[in-house]
Short mmCIF file of C-alpha atoms in Angstrom, two decimals:
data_model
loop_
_atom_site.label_atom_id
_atom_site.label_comp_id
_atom_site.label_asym_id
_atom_site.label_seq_id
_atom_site.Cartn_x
_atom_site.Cartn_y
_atom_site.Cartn_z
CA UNK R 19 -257.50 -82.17 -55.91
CA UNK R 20 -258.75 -83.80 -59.12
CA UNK R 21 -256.06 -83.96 -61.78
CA UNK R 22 -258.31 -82.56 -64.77
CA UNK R 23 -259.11 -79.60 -62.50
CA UNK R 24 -258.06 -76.33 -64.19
CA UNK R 25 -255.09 -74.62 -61.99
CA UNK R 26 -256.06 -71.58 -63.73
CA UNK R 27 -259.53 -70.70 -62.86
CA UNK R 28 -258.77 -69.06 -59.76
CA UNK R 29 -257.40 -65.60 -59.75
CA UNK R 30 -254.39 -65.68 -57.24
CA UNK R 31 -253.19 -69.36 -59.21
CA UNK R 32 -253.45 -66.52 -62.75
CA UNK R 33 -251.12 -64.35 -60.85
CA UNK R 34 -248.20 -67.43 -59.81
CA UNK R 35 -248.30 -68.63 -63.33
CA UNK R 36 -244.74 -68.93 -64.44
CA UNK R 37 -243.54 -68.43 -68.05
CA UNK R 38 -242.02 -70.90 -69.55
CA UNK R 39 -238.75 -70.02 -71.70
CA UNK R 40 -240.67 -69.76 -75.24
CA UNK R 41 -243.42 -67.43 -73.68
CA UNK R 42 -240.89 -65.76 -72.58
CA UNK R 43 -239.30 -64.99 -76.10
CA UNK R 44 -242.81 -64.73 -77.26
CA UNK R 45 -244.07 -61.60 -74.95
CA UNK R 46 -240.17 -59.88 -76.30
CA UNK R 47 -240.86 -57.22 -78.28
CA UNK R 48 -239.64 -53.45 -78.65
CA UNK R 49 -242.26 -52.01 -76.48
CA UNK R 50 -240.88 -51.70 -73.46
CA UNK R 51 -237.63 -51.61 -71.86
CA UNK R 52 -237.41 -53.44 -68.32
CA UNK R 53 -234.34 -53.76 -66.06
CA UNK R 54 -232.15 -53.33 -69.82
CA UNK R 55 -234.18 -56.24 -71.68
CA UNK R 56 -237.21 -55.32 -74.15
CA UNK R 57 -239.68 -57.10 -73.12
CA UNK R 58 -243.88 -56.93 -73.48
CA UNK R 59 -245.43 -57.45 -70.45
CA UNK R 60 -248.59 -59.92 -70.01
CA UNK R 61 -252.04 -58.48 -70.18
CA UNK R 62 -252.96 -59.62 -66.72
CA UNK R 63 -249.30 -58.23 -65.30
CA UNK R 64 -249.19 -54.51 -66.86
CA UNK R 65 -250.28 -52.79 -63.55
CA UNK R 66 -246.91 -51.88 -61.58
CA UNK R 67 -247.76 -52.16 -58.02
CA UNK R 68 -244.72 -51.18 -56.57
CA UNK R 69 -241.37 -48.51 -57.60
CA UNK R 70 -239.95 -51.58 -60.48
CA UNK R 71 -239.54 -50.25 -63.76
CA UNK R 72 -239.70 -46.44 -62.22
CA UNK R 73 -237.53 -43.12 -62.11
CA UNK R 74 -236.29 -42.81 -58.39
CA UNK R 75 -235.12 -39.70 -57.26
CA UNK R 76 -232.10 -39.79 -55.54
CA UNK R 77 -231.21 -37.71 -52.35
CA UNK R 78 -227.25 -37.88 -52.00
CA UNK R 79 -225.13 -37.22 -48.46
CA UNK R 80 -221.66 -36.13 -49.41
CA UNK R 81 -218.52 -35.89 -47.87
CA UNK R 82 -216.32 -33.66 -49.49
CA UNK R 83 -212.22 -32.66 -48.74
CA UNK R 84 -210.37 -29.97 -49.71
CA UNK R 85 -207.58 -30.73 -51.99
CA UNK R 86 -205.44 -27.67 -50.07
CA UNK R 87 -205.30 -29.28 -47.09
CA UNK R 88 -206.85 -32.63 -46.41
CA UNK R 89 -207.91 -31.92 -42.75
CA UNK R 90 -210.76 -29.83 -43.76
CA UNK R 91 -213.99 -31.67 -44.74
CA UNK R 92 -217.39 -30.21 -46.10
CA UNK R 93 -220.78 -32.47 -45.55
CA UNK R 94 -224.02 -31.65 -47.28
CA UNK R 95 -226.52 -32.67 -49.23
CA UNK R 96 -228.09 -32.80 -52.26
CA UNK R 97 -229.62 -34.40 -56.01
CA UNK R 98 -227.33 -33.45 -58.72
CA UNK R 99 -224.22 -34.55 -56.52
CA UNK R 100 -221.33 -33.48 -60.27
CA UNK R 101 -223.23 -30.10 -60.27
CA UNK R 102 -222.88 -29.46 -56.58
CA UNK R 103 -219.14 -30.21 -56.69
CA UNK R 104 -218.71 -28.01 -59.45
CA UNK R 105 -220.92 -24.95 -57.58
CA UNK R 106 -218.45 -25.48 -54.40
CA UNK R 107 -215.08 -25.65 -56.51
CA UNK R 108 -216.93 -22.26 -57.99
CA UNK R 109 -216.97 -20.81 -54.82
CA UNK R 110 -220.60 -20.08 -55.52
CA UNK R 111 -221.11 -21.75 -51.77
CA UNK R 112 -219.45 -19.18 -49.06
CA UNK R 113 -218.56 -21.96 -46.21
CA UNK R 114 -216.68 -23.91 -49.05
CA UNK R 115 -215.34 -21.10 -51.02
CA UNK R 116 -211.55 -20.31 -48.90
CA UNK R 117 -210.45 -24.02 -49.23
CA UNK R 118 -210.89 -24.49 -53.17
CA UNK R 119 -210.62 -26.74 -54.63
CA UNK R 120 -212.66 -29.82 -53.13
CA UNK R 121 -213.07 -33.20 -54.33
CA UNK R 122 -215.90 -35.93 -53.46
CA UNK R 123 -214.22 -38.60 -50.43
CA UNK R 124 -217.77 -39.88 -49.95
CA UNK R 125 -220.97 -40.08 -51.06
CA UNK R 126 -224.30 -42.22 -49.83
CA UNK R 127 -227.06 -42.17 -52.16
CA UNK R 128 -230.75 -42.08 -50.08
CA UNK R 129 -233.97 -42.28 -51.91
CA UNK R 130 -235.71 -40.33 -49.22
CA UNK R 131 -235.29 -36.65 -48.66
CA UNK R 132 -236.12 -37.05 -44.95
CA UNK R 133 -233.42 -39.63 -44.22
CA UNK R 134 -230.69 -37.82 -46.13
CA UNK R 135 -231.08 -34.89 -44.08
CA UNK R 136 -231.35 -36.72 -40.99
CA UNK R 137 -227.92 -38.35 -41.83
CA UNK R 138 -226.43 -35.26 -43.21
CA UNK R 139 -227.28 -33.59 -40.02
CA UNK R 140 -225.97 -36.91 -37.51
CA UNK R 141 -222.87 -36.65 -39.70
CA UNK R 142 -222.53 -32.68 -38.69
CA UNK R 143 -222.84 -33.89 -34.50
CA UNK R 144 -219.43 -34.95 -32.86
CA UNK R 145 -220.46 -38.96 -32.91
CA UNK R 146 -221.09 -38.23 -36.37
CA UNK R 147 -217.91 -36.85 -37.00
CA UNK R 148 -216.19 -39.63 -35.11
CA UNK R 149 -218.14 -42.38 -37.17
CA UNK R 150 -217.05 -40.54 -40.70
CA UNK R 151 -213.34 -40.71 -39.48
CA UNK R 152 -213.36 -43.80 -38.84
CA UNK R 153 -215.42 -45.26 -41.95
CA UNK R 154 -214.88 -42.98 -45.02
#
């Protein structure tokens, strides 16, 4: 490779550039908030290929125990995991209701739906049962 040949010209060497630490505090601005710094991003980086810089919803598994007697466990399943708990200690949920109040002894946050209820429902079988004694 020549040495006055331009590294740049080629688009995949554009897309390994590296900033250096004063383009760095150049492209900082108020724009746009990234992983808790403000920062502006390139012109030839403001596509976001993949879930970085995005709202993920969260599908949580939950193990739940009754504060009247600790042998009794609840396991479900759901996205607003302080509002749930609050609906069961309600006793808006009638398989919950008898053994008020309940407290959280595990949760496992999933960002699927699908794998969240395959868990919840492994976690309902008797190996399932067996694995959440022994781990939470």
């Amino acid at each position: 490779m020549d040495s006055g040949e331009d590294r740049g010209s080629t688009p995949l060497a554009s897309s390994l550039r590296f900033w250096s630490a004063a383009q760095k505090a150049k492209a900082a601005t108020p724009e746009r908030s990234v992983g808790g710094l403000l920062l502006k991003l390139p012109p030839d980086a403001q596509k976001d290929y993949g879930l970085a810089g995005q709202q993920m919803q969260r599908f949580y598994v939950y193990v739940l125990v009754s504060e009247a007697d600790e042998a009794i466990h609840y396991t479900g399943t759901t996205q607003e995991l302080q509002a749930r708990l609050t609906k069961h200690n309600q006793g808006s949920c009638a398989h919950t209701s008898k053994h008020r109040p309940w407290r959280i002894q595990t949760a496992i946050a999933f960002d699927s739906e699908a794998k969240a209820r395959a868990f919840e429902k492994y976690l309902k079988t008797g190996s399932g049962r067996q694995f959440a004694r022994r781990h939470f």
